[in-house]
mmCIF file of C-alpha atoms in Angstrom:
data_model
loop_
_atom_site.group_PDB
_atom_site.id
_atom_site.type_symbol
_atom_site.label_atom_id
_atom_site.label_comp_id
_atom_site.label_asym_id
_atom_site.label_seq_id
_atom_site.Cartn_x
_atom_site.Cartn_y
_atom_site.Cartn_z
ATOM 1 C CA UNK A 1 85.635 42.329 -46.802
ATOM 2 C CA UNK A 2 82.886 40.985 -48.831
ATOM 3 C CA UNK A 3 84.292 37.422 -47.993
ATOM 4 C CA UNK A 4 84.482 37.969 -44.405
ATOM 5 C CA UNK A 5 80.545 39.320 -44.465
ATOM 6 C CA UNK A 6 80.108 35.963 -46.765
ATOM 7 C CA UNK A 7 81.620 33.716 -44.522
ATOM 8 C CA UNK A 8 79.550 35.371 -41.659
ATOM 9 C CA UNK A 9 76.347 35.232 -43.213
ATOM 10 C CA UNK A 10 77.539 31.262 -43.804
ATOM 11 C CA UNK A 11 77.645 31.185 -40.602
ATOM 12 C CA UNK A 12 74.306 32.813 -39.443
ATOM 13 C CA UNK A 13 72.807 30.040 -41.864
ATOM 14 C CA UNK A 14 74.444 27.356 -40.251
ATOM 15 C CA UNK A 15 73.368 28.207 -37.209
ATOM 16 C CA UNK A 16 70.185 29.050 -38.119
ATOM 17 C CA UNK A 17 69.901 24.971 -40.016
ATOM 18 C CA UNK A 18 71.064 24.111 -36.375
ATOM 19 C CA UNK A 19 68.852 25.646 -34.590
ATOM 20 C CA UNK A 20 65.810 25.082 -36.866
ATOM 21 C CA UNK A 21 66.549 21.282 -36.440
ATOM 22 C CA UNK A 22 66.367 21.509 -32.853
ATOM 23 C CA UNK A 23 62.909 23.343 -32.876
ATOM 24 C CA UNK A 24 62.030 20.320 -34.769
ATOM 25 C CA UNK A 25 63.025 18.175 -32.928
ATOM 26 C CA UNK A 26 61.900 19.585 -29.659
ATOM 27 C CA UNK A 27 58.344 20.121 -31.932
ATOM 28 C CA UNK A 28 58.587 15.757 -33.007
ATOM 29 C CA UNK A 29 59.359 15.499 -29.285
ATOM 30 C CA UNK A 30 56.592 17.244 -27.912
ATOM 31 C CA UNK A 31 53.531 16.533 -30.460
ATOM 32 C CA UNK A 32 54.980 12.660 -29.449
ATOM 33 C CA UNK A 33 54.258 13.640 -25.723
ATOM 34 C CA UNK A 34 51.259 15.357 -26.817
ATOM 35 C CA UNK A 35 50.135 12.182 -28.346
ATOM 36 C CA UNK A 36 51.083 9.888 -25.510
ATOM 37 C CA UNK A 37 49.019 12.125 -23.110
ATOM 38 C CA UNK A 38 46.293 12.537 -25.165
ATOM 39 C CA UNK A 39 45.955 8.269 -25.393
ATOM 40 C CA UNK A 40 46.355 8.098 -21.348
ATOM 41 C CA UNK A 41 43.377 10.557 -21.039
ATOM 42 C CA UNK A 42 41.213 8.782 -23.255
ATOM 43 C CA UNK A 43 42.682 5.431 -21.666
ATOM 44 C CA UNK A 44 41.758 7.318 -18.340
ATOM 45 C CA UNK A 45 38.021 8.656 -19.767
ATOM 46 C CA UNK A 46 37.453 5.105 -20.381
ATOM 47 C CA UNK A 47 37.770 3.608 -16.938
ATOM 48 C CA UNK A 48 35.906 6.284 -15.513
ATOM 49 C CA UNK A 49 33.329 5.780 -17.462
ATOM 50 C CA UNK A 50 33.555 2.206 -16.568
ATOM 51 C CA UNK A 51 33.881 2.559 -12.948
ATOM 52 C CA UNK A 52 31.052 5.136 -13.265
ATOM 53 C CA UNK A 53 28.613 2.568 -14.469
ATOM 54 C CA UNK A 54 30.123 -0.581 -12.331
ATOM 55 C CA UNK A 55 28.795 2.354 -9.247
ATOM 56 C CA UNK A 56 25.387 2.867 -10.739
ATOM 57 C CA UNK A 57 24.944 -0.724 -11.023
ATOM 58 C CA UNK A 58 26.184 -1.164 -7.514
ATOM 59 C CA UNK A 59 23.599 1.543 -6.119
ATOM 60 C CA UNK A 60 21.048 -0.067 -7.847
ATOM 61 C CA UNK A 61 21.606 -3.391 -6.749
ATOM 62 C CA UNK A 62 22.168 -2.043 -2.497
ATOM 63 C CA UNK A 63 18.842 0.052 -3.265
ATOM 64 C CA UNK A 64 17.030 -3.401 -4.758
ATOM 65 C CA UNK A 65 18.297 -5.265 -1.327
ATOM 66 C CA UNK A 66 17.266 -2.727 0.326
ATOM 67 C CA UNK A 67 13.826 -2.707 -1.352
ATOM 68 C CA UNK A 68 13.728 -6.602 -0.715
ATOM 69 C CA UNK A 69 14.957 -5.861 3.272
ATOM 70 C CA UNK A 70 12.349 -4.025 3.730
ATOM 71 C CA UNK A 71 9.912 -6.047 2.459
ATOM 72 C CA UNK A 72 10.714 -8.961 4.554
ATOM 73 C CA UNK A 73 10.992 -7.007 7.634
ATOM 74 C CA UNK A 74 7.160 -6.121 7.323
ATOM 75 C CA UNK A 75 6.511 -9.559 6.278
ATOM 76 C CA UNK A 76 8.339 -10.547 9.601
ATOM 77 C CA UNK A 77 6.426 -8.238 11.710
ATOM 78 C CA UNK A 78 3.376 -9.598 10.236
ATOM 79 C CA UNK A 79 3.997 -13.009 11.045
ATOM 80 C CA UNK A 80 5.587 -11.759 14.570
ATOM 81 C CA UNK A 81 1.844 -10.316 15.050
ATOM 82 C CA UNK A 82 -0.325 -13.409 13.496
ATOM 83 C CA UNK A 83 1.304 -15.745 15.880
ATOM 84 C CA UNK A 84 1.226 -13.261 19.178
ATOM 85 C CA UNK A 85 -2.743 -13.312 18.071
ATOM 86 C CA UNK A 86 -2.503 -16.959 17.597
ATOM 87 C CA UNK A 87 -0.659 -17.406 20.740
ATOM 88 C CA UNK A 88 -3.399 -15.114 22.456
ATOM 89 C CA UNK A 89 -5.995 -16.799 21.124
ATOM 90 C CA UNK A 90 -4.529 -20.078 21.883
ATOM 91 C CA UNK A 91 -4.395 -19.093 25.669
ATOM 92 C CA UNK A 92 -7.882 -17.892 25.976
ATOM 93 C CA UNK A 93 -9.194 -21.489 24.398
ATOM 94 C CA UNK A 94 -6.940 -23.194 27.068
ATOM 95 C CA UNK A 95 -8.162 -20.452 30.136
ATOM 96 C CA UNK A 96 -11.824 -21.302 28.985
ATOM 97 C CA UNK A 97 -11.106 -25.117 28.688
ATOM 98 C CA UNK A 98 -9.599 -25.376 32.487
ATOM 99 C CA UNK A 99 -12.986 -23.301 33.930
ATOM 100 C CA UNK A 100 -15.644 -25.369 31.971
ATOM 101 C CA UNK A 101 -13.785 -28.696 32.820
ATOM 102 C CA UNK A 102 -15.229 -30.192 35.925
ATOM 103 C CA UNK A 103 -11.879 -31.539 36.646
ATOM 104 C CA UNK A 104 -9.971 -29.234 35.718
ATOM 105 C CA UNK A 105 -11.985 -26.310 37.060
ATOM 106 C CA UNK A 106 -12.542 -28.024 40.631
ATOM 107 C CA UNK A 107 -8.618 -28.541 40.828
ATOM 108 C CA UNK A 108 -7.526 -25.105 39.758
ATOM 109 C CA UNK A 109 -10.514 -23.660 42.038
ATOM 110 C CA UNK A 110 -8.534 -26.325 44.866
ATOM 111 C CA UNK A 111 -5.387 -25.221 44.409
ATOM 112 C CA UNK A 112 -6.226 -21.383 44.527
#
């Protein structure tokens, strides 16, 4: 009898060996996982952090263009005004020129 409970308890132990070398196992297996996810992540942190400043760089640059756009557009429409006056200007010299030339002013008054 006490051979048989010997031989059980042998057993149990064996079993137990077994099964404590597959929770290792399993434990190796998942701290390696564990590891492997924890490198992606950082990996992953990384390029984020990356792409995050590639972005601020790229709204900084569209909100300098956009800066500069507006600039020229107002230095356009300045221009686009100085010549219209210019223009203007140049037309009154030309409509006072043909009425104070003789010539001129006796063959537009004709041909009215």
């Amino acid at each position: 009898y006490l051979e048989d409970q010997m031989e059980k308890c042998q057993e149990e132990m064996q079993q137990m060996e077994t099964q404590l070398l597959r929770h290792r196992e399993e434990i190796e297996e998942l701290t390696s996982l564990y590891e492997a996810e924890k490198q992606q992540n950082s990996t992953l942190e990384e390029a984020l952090a990356s792409e995050k400043l590639n972005f601020n760089k790229l709204v900084a640059s569209l909100d300098k263009e956009r800066q500069r756009s507006r600039e020229v557009s107002i230095r356009d429409t300045d221009t686009i005004l100085e010549l219209r006056t210019a223009l203007e200007v140049e037309k009154e010299k030309g409509s006072r020129l043909t009425l104070e030339s003789p010539v001129l002013g006796r063959k537009s008054l004709c041909s009215s």
